[in-house]
Amino acid sequence: MDGPRAIMKMNHENSGFDCPGCAWPDDTKGLRLDICENGIKHVTWEMTGKRVGRDFFAAHSVTELAEWSDFALEDQGRLTEPMVYDPDADHYVPISWKNAFELVGRTLRELDDPNQAAFYTSGRLGNEATFLYQLMARELGTNNLPDCSNMCHEASGRALRASLGTGKGTVDLKD
């Protein structure tokens, strides 16, 4: 029953919270429900009690997992520790937080140019984490920050701009 209660509180000022993955403007005062399908998915994904750890990855190779559906993968739960790919075993294996940060840092420092890196995010990542991720990329010296808007919606945005003069939908809640 926690899920429906959370959905009723999402995007409400008093005793509520902002959608963890939404950039919808906050001009919808008075609405009882201010939600979308992706917002519901974000909230329920964040609320899951399911966890996936090293035993799961020891039992399933990356080749096997590549055949699973997105839903089946997500349904396993949230990661419990950092993992790194071992190409010899074709499995993800645990790595300490210290070693994970050192690996990422070393890889980024070894680039000839910061623009050799791209920092992709999707609608699955909440606003605050996305903001911090963008700060890190910009501090490194790149603006290579494609996100789901670029990757998934760029084509439709260009077509809308060419045909309607705007790259996004023109309907708002008042309509």
Coordinates of N, CA and C in Angstrom, one line a residue:
M1 N 0.8 -1.2 0.0 CA 0.0 0.0 0.0 C 0.8 1.3 0.0
D2 N 2.2 1.2 0.2 CA 3.0 2.3 0.2 C 3.1 3.0 -1.2
G3 N 3.0 2.2 -2.2 CA 3.1 2.8 -3.6 C 2.0 3.8 -3.9
P4 N 0.7 3.4 -3.7 CA -0.4 4.4 -4.0 C -0.3 5.6 -3.1
R5 N 0.1 5.5 -1.8 CA 0.3 6.6 -1.0 C 1.4 7.6 -1.5
A6 N 2.5 7.0 -1.9 CA 3.6 7.8 -2.5 C 3.1 8.5 -3.7
I7 N 2.4 7.9 -4.6 CA 1.9 8.5 -5.8 C 1.0 9.7 -5.5
M8 N 0.2 9.6 -4.5 CA -0.7 10.7 -4.1 C 0.1 11.9 -3.5
K9 N 1.3 11.7 -3.0 CA 2.1 12.7 -2.4 C 3.1 13.4 -3.4
M10 N 3.3 12.6 -4.5 CA 4.3 13.1 -5.5 C 3.9 14.4 -6.1
N11 N 4.8 15.4 -6.2 CA 4.6 16.7 -6.8 C 3.6 17.6 -6.0
H12 N 3.5 17.4 -4.7 CA 2.7 18.3 -3.9 C 3.6 19.0 -2.9
E13 N 3.3 20.3 -2.7 CA 4.2 21.1 -1.9 C 4.2 20.7 -0.4
N14 N 3.0 20.6 0.2 CA 2.9 20.3 1.6 C 3.0 18.8 1.9
S15 N 4.0 18.4 2.6 CA 4.2 17.0 2.9 C 4.4 16.1 1.7
G16 N 4.7 16.6 0.6 CA 5.0 15.8 -0.6 C 6.4 15.8 -1.0
F17 N 6.7 15.4 -2.2 CA 8.0 15.4 -2.7 C 8.0 15.5 -4.2
D18 N 9.1 16.0 -4.8 CA 9.2 16.1 -6.3 C 9.4 14.8 -6.9
C19 N 8.8 14.6 -8.1 CA 9.1 13.4 -8.8 C 10.6 13.2 -9.0
P20 N 11.1 12.0 -8.7 CA 12.5 11.8 -8.8 C 13.1 11.8 -10.2
G21 N 12.3 11.9 -11.2 CA 12.8 11.9 -12.5 C 12.2 12.9 -13.5
C22 N 11.6 13.9 -12.9 CA 10.7 14.7 -13.7 C 11.3 16.2 -13.8
A23 N 11.1 16.7 -15.0 CA 11.4 18.1 -15.2 C 10.1 18.9 -15.5
W24 N 9.0 18.3 -15.2 CA 7.7 19.0 -15.4 C 7.6 20.3 -14.6
P25 N 7.1 21.4 -15.2 CA 7.1 22.6 -14.5 C 6.2 22.6 -13.3
D26 N 6.5 23.4 -12.3 CA 5.7 23.4 -11.0 C 4.6 24.4 -11.1
D27 N 3.8 24.4 -12.2 CA 2.7 25.4 -12.3 C 1.4 24.7 -12.3
T28 N 1.3 23.6 -11.6 CA 0.1 22.8 -11.6 C -0.6 22.8 -10.3
K29 N -0.6 23.9 -9.6 CA -1.2 24.0 -8.3 C -2.7 23.5 -8.3
G30 N -3.1 22.8 -7.3 CA -4.5 22.4 -7.1 C -4.8 21.0 -7.7
L31 N -3.9 20.5 -8.5 CA -4.2 19.1 -9.0 C -4.1 18.1 -8.0
R32 N -5.0 17.2 -7.9 CA -5.0 16.1 -7.0 C -3.9 15.1 -7.4
L33 N -3.9 14.8 -8.7 CA -2.8 13.9 -9.2 C -2.0 14.7 -10.2
D34 N -0.7 14.7 -10.0 CA 0.2 15.4 -10.9 C 1.3 14.4 -11.2
I35 N 1.0 13.4 -12.0 CA 1.8 12.3 -12.3 C 1.8 11.9 -13.7
C36 N 2.8 11.1 -14.1 CA 2.8 10.4 -15.4 C 3.3 9.0 -15.2
E37 N 3.3 8.2 -16.3 CA 3.7 6.8 -16.2 C 5.2 6.7 -15.7
N38 N 6.1 7.5 -16.3 CA 7.5 7.4 -15.9 C 7.7 7.8 -14.5
G39 N 6.9 8.8 -14.0 CA 7.0 9.2 -12.6 C 6.6 8.1 -11.7
I40 N 5.6 7.4 -12.0 CA 5.1 6.2 -11.2 C 6.2 5.1 -11.2
K41 N 6.8 4.9 -12.4 CA 7.9 3.9 -12.5 C 9.1 4.3 -11.6
H42 N 9.4 5.6 -11.6 CA 10.6 6.1 -10.8 C 10.3 5.8 -9.3
V43 N 9.2 6.2 -8.9 CA 8.8 6.1 -7.5 C 8.8 4.6 -7.0
T44 N 8.2 3.8 -7.8 CA 8.1 2.4 -7.4 C 9.5 1.7 -7.5
W45 N 10.3 2.1 -8.5 CA 11.7 1.5 -8.6 C 12.5 1.9 -7.4
E46 N 12.3 3.1 -6.9 CA 13.1 3.6 -5.7 C 12.6 2.9 -4.5
M47 N 11.3 2.5 -4.4 CA 10.8 1.9 -3.2 C 11.0 0.4 -3.1
T48 N 11.5 -0.2 -4.2 CA 11.6 -1.7 -4.1 C 12.5 -2.2 -3.0
G49 N 12.1 -3.3 -2.4 CA 12.9 -3.9 -1.4 C 13.8 -5.0 -2.0
K50 N 13.7 -5.3 -3.3 CA 14.5 -6.3 -3.9 C 15.9 -5.8 -4.0
R51 N 16.8 -6.8 -3.8 CA 18.3 -6.5 -3.9 C 18.9 -7.6 -4.7
V52 N 20.0 -7.2 -5.4 CA 20.7 -8.1 -6.2 C 22.2 -7.9 -5.9
G53 N 22.8 -9.0 -5.5 CA 24.2 -9.0 -5.1 C 25.1 -9.9 -5.8
R54 N 26.3 -10.2 -5.3 CA 27.3 -11.0 -5.9 C 26.9 -12.4 -6.2
D55 N 26.0 -13.0 -5.5 CA 25.5 -14.4 -5.8 C 24.8 -14.4 -7.1
F56 N 24.0 -13.4 -7.3 CA 23.2 -13.3 -8.6 C 24.2 -13.3 -9.8
F57 N 25.2 -12.4 -9.7 CA 26.1 -12.2 -10.8 C 27.1 -13.4 -10.9
A58 N 27.3 -14.1 -9.9 CA 28.1 -15.3 -10.0 C 27.4 -16.4 -10.7
A59 N 26.1 -16.4 -10.6 CA 25.2 -17.4 -11.2 C 24.9 -17.1 -12.7
H60 N 25.0 -15.8 -13.1 CA 24.6 -15.5 -14.5 C 25.7 -14.7 -15.2
S61 N 26.1 -15.2 -16.3 CA 27.1 -14.5 -17.2 C 26.5 -13.3 -17.8
V62 N 27.4 -12.4 -18.3 CA 26.9 -11.2 -19.0 C 26.3 -11.6 -20.3
T63 N 26.8 -12.6 -21.0 CA 26.2 -13.1 -22.2 C 24.8 -13.6 -21.9
E64 N 24.6 -14.3 -20.9 CA 23.2 -14.7 -20.5 C 22.3 -13.5 -20.2
L65 N 22.8 -12.6 -19.4 CA 22.0 -11.4 -19.0 C 21.6 -10.6 -20.2
A66 N 22.5 -10.5 -21.2 CA 22.2 -9.7 -22.4 C 21.0 -10.2 -23.1
E67 N 20.6 -11.5 -22.9 CA 19.4 -12.0 -23.5 C 18.1 -11.7 -22.7
W68 N 18.2 -11.3 -21.5 CA 17.1 -11.0 -20.6 C 16.4 -9.7 -21.1
S69 N 15.1 -9.6 -20.8 CA 14.4 -8.4 -21.1 C 14.7 -7.3 -20.1
D70 N 14.5 -6.0 -20.4 CA 14.7 -4.9 -19.5 C 13.9 -5.2 -18.2
F71 N 12.7 -5.6 -18.4 CA 11.8 -5.8 -17.2 C 12.4 -6.9 -16.3
A72 N 12.9 -8.0 -16.9 CA 13.4 -9.1 -16.1 C 14.7 -8.6 -15.3
L73 N 15.5 -7.8 -16.0 CA 16.7 -7.3 -15.3 C 16.3 -6.4 -14.1
E74 N 15.4 -5.4 -14.4 CA 15.0 -4.5 -13.4 C 14.3 -5.2 -12.2
D75 N 13.6 -6.3 -12.5 CA 12.9 -7.0 -11.5 C 13.8 -7.7 -10.5
Q76 N 15.1 -7.8 -10.8 CA 16.0 -8.5 -9.9 C 16.2 -7.7 -8.6
G77 N 16.2 -6.3 -8.8 CA 16.3 -5.5 -7.6 C 17.5 -4.5 -7.8
R78 N 17.8 -3.9 -6.7 CA 18.9 -2.8 -6.8 C 20.2 -3.5 -6.4
L79 N 21.3 -2.9 -7.0 CA 22.6 -3.4 -6.7 C 23.0 -3.1 -5.2
T80 N 23.7 -4.0 -4.6 CA 24.1 -3.9 -3.2 C 25.6 -3.4 -3.0
E81 N 26.3 -3.5 -4.1 CA 27.7 -3.1 -4.0 C 28.2 -2.8 -5.5
P82 N 29.4 -2.1 -5.6 CA 29.9 -1.9 -6.9 C 30.4 -3.2 -7.6
M83 N 30.2 -3.3 -8.9 CA 30.6 -4.5 -9.6 C 31.5 -4.0 -10.8
V84 N 32.4 -4.9 -11.3 CA 33.2 -4.6 -12.5 C 33.2 -5.9 -13.3
Y85 N 33.2 -5.6 -14.6 CA 33.2 -6.7 -15.6 C 34.5 -7.4 -15.7
D86 N 34.5 -8.8 -15.5 CA 35.7 -9.6 -15.7 C 35.6 -10.3 -17.0
P87 N 36.3 -9.9 -18.1 CA 36.1 -10.4 -19.4 C 36.5 -11.9 -19.5
D88 N 37.5 -12.3 -18.7 CA 37.9 -13.7 -18.7 C 36.8 -14.7 -18.2
A89 N 36.0 -14.2 -17.2 CA 34.9 -15.0 -16.7 C 33.6 -14.7 -17.3
D90 N 33.5 -13.6 -18.0 CA 32.2 -13.1 -18.6 C 31.2 -12.9 -17.5
H91 N 31.6 -12.4 -16.3 CA 30.7 -12.1 -15.2 C 31.1 -10.8 -14.6
Y92 N 30.1 -10.2 -14.0 CA 30.4 -9.0 -13.1 C 30.9 -9.6 -11.8
V93 N 31.9 -9.0 -11.2 CA 32.4 -9.4 -9.9 C 32.5 -8.2 -9.0
P94 N 32.4 -8.4 -7.7 CA 32.5 -7.3 -6.7 C 33.8 -6.6 -6.8
I95 N 33.7 -5.3 -6.5 CA 34.9 -4.4 -6.4 C 34.6 -3.5 -5.3
S96 N 35.6 -3.1 -4.5 CA 35.4 -2.2 -3.4 C 35.1 -0.8 -3.9
W97 N 34.4 0.0 -3.1 CA 34.1 1.4 -3.5 C 35.4 2.1 -3.8
K98 N 36.4 1.9 -3.0 CA 37.7 2.6 -3.2 C 38.3 2.2 -4.5
N99 N 38.3 0.9 -4.8 CA 38.9 0.5 -6.1 C 38.0 0.9 -7.3
A100 N 36.7 1.0 -7.1 CA 35.8 1.4 -8.2 C 36.1 2.9 -8.5
F101 N 36.2 3.7 -7.5 CA 36.5 5.2 -7.7 C 37.9 5.3 -8.3
E102 N 38.8 4.6 -7.9 CA 40.2 4.6 -8.5 C 40.2 4.2 -9.9
L103 N 39.4 3.2 -10.3 CA 39.4 2.7 -11.7 C 38.7 3.8 -12.6
V104 N 37.6 4.4 -12.1 CA 37.0 5.4 -12.9 C 37.9 6.6 -13.0
G105 N 38.5 7.1 -11.9 CA 39.4 8.2 -11.9 C 40.6 8.0 -12.8
R106 N 41.2 6.9 -12.7 CA 42.4 6.6 -13.6 C 42.0 6.5 -15.1
T107 N 40.9 5.9 -15.4 CA 40.4 5.9 -16.8 C 40.2 7.3 -17.3
L108 N 39.5 8.1 -16.5 CA 39.3 9.5 -17.0 C 40.5 10.3 -17.1
R109 N 41.5 10.2 -16.2 CA 42.7 10.9 -16.2 C 43.6 10.5 -17.4
E110 N 43.5 9.2 -17.9 CA 44.3 8.7 -19.0 C 43.8 9.1 -20.3
L111 N 42.6 9.8 -20.4 CA 42.1 10.2 -21.7 C 43.0 11.3 -22.3
D112 N 43.2 11.3 -23.6 CA 44.0 12.4 -24.2 C 43.3 13.7 -24.2
D113 N 41.9 13.6 -24.3 CA 41.1 14.8 -24.3 C 39.8 14.5 -23.6
P114 N 39.3 15.4 -22.7 CA 38.1 15.1 -22.0 C 36.9 14.8 -22.9
N115 N 36.9 15.3 -24.1 CA 35.8 15.1 -25.0 C 35.8 13.7 -25.6
Q116 N 36.7 12.8 -25.2 CA 36.7 11.4 -25.6 C 35.7 10.7 -24.7
A117 N 35.2 11.3 -23.6 CA 34.3 10.7 -22.7 C 32.9 11.2 -23.0
A118 N 31.9 10.4 -22.8 CA 30.5 10.8 -22.9 C 29.8 10.3 -21.6
F119 N 29.0 11.2 -21.0 CA 28.4 10.9 -19.7 C 26.9 10.8 -20.0
Y120 N 26.4 9.6 -20.2 CA 25.0 9.4 -20.5 C 24.2 9.2 -19.3
T121 N 23.0 9.8 -19.3 CA 22.1 9.5 -18.2 C 20.7 9.2 -18.9
S122 N 19.8 8.6 -18.1 CA 18.5 8.3 -18.7 C 17.5 8.9 -17.7
G123 N 16.2 8.7 -18.1 CA 15.2 9.1 -17.3 C 15.1 8.4 -16.0
R124 N 15.9 7.3 -15.9 CA 15.9 6.5 -14.7 C 16.7 7.2 -13.5
L125 N 17.6 8.1 -13.9 CA 18.4 8.8 -12.9 C 17.6 10.0 -12.4
G126 N 17.5 10.2 -11.1 CA 16.8 11.3 -10.5 C 17.5 12.7 -10.8
N127 N 16.8 13.8 -10.6 CA 17.3 15.1 -10.9 C 18.5 15.5 -10.1
E128 N 18.6 15.2 -8.9 CA 19.8 15.6 -8.1 C 21.0 14.8 -8.5
A129 N 20.9 13.5 -8.7 CA 22.0 12.7 -9.1 C 22.5 13.2 -10.5
T130 N 21.6 13.5 -11.4 CA 21.9 14.0 -12.7 C 22.7 15.3 -12.7
F131 N 22.2 16.2 -11.8 CA 22.9 17.5 -11.6 C 24.3 17.3 -11.2
L132 N 24.6 16.4 -10.2 CA 25.9 16.2 -9.7 C 26.8 15.5 -10.8
Y133 N 26.2 14.6 -11.5 CA 26.9 13.9 -12.6 C 27.3 14.9 -13.7
Q134 N 26.4 15.9 -14.0 CA 26.8 16.9 -15.0 C 27.9 17.8 -14.4
L135 N 27.9 18.1 -13.2 CA 29.0 19.0 -12.6 C 30.3 18.2 -12.7
M136 N 30.3 16.9 -12.5 CA 31.5 16.2 -12.6 C 32.1 16.2 -14.0
A137 N 31.2 16.0 -15.0 CA 31.6 16.0 -16.4 C 32.2 17.4 -16.8
R138 N 31.5 18.4 -16.4 CA 31.9 19.7 -16.7 C 33.2 20.1 -16.0
E139 N 33.4 19.7 -14.8 CA 34.7 19.9 -14.1 C 35.8 19.2 -14.8
L140 N 35.5 18.0 -15.4 CA 36.5 17.3 -16.2 C 36.9 18.0 -17.4
G141 N 35.9 18.8 -18.0 CA 36.2 19.7 -19.1 C 35.4 19.3 -20.4
T142 N 34.3 18.6 -20.2 CA 33.5 18.3 -21.4 C 32.0 18.6 -21.1
N143 N 31.3 18.8 -22.2 CA 29.9 19.0 -22.2 C 29.2 17.8 -22.9
N144 N 29.9 16.7 -23.1 CA 29.4 15.5 -23.7 C 28.4 14.8 -22.7
L145 N 27.2 15.3 -22.7 CA 26.2 14.9 -21.7 C 24.9 14.5 -22.4
P146 N 25.0 13.5 -23.3 CA 23.7 13.1 -24.0 C 22.8 12.5 -22.9
D147 N 21.6 12.7 -23.0 CA 20.6 12.1 -22.1 C 19.5 11.5 -22.9
C148 N 18.5 11.0 -22.2 CA 17.4 10.4 -22.9 C 16.7 11.4 -23.8
S149 N 16.7 12.6 -23.5 CA 16.1 13.6 -24.4 C 16.8 13.7 -25.7
N150 N 18.2 13.7 -25.6 CA 19.0 13.7 -26.8 C 18.8 12.4 -27.6
M151 N 19.0 11.3 -26.9 CA 19.1 10.0 -27.6 C 17.8 9.5 -28.1
C152 N 16.7 9.8 -27.3 CA 15.4 9.2 -27.7 C 14.5 10.2 -28.4
H153 N 14.7 11.5 -28.1 CA 13.7 12.5 -28.6 C 14.3 13.5 -29.6
E154 N 15.6 13.4 -29.9 CA 16.2 14.4 -30.8 C 15.5 14.4 -32.1
A155 N 15.3 13.2 -32.7 CA 14.7 13.1 -34.0 C 13.3 13.6 -34.1
S156 N 12.5 13.3 -33.1 CA 11.1 13.8 -33.1 C 11.1 15.3 -32.9
G157 N 12.0 15.8 -32.0 CA 12.1 17.2 -31.8 C 12.5 18.0 -33.0
R158 N 13.4 17.5 -33.8 CA 13.8 18.2 -35.0 C 12.6 18.1 -36.0
A159 N 11.9 17.0 -36.1 CA 10.8 17.0 -37.0 C 9.7 17.9 -36.6
L160 N 9.4 18.0 -35.3 CA 8.4 18.9 -34.8 C 8.8 20.4 -35.1
R161 N 10.1 20.7 -34.9 CA 10.6 22.0 -35.1 C 10.4 22.4 -36.6
A162 N 10.7 21.5 -37.5 CA 10.7 21.7 -38.9 C 9.2 21.9 -39.4
S163 N 8.3 21.2 -38.8 CA 6.9 21.2 -39.2 C 6.0 22.2 -38.4
L164 N 6.3 22.3 -37.1 CA 5.4 23.2 -36.3 C 6.1 24.4 -35.8
G165 N 7.4 24.5 -35.9 CA 8.1 25.6 -35.4 C 8.6 25.5 -33.9
T166 N 8.3 24.4 -33.3 CA 8.7 24.1 -31.9 C 9.2 22.7 -31.8
G167 N 10.1 22.4 -31.0 CA 10.7 21.0 -30.9 C 10.0 20.2 -29.8
K168 N 8.9 20.7 -29.2 CA 8.3 19.9 -28.2 C 6.8 20.1 -28.4
G169 N 6.0 19.3 -27.6 CA 4.6 19.4 -27.7 C 4.1 20.7 -27.3
T170 N 2.9 21.1 -27.8 CA 2.4 22.4 -27.6 C 1.1 22.4 -26.7
V171 N 0.8 21.3 -26.1 CA -0.4 21.2 -25.3 C 0.0 21.3 -23.8
D172 N -0.7 22.2 -23.1 CA -0.4 22.3 -21.7 C -1.7 21.8 -20.9
L173 N -1.6 21.8 -19.6 CA -2.7 21.3 -18.8 C -4.0 22.1 -19.0
K174 N -3.9 23.5 -19.2 CA -5.1 24.3 -19.4 C -5.8 23.8 -20.7
D175 N -5.1 23.4 -21.7 CA -5.8 22.9 -22.9 C -6.6 21.7 -22.6

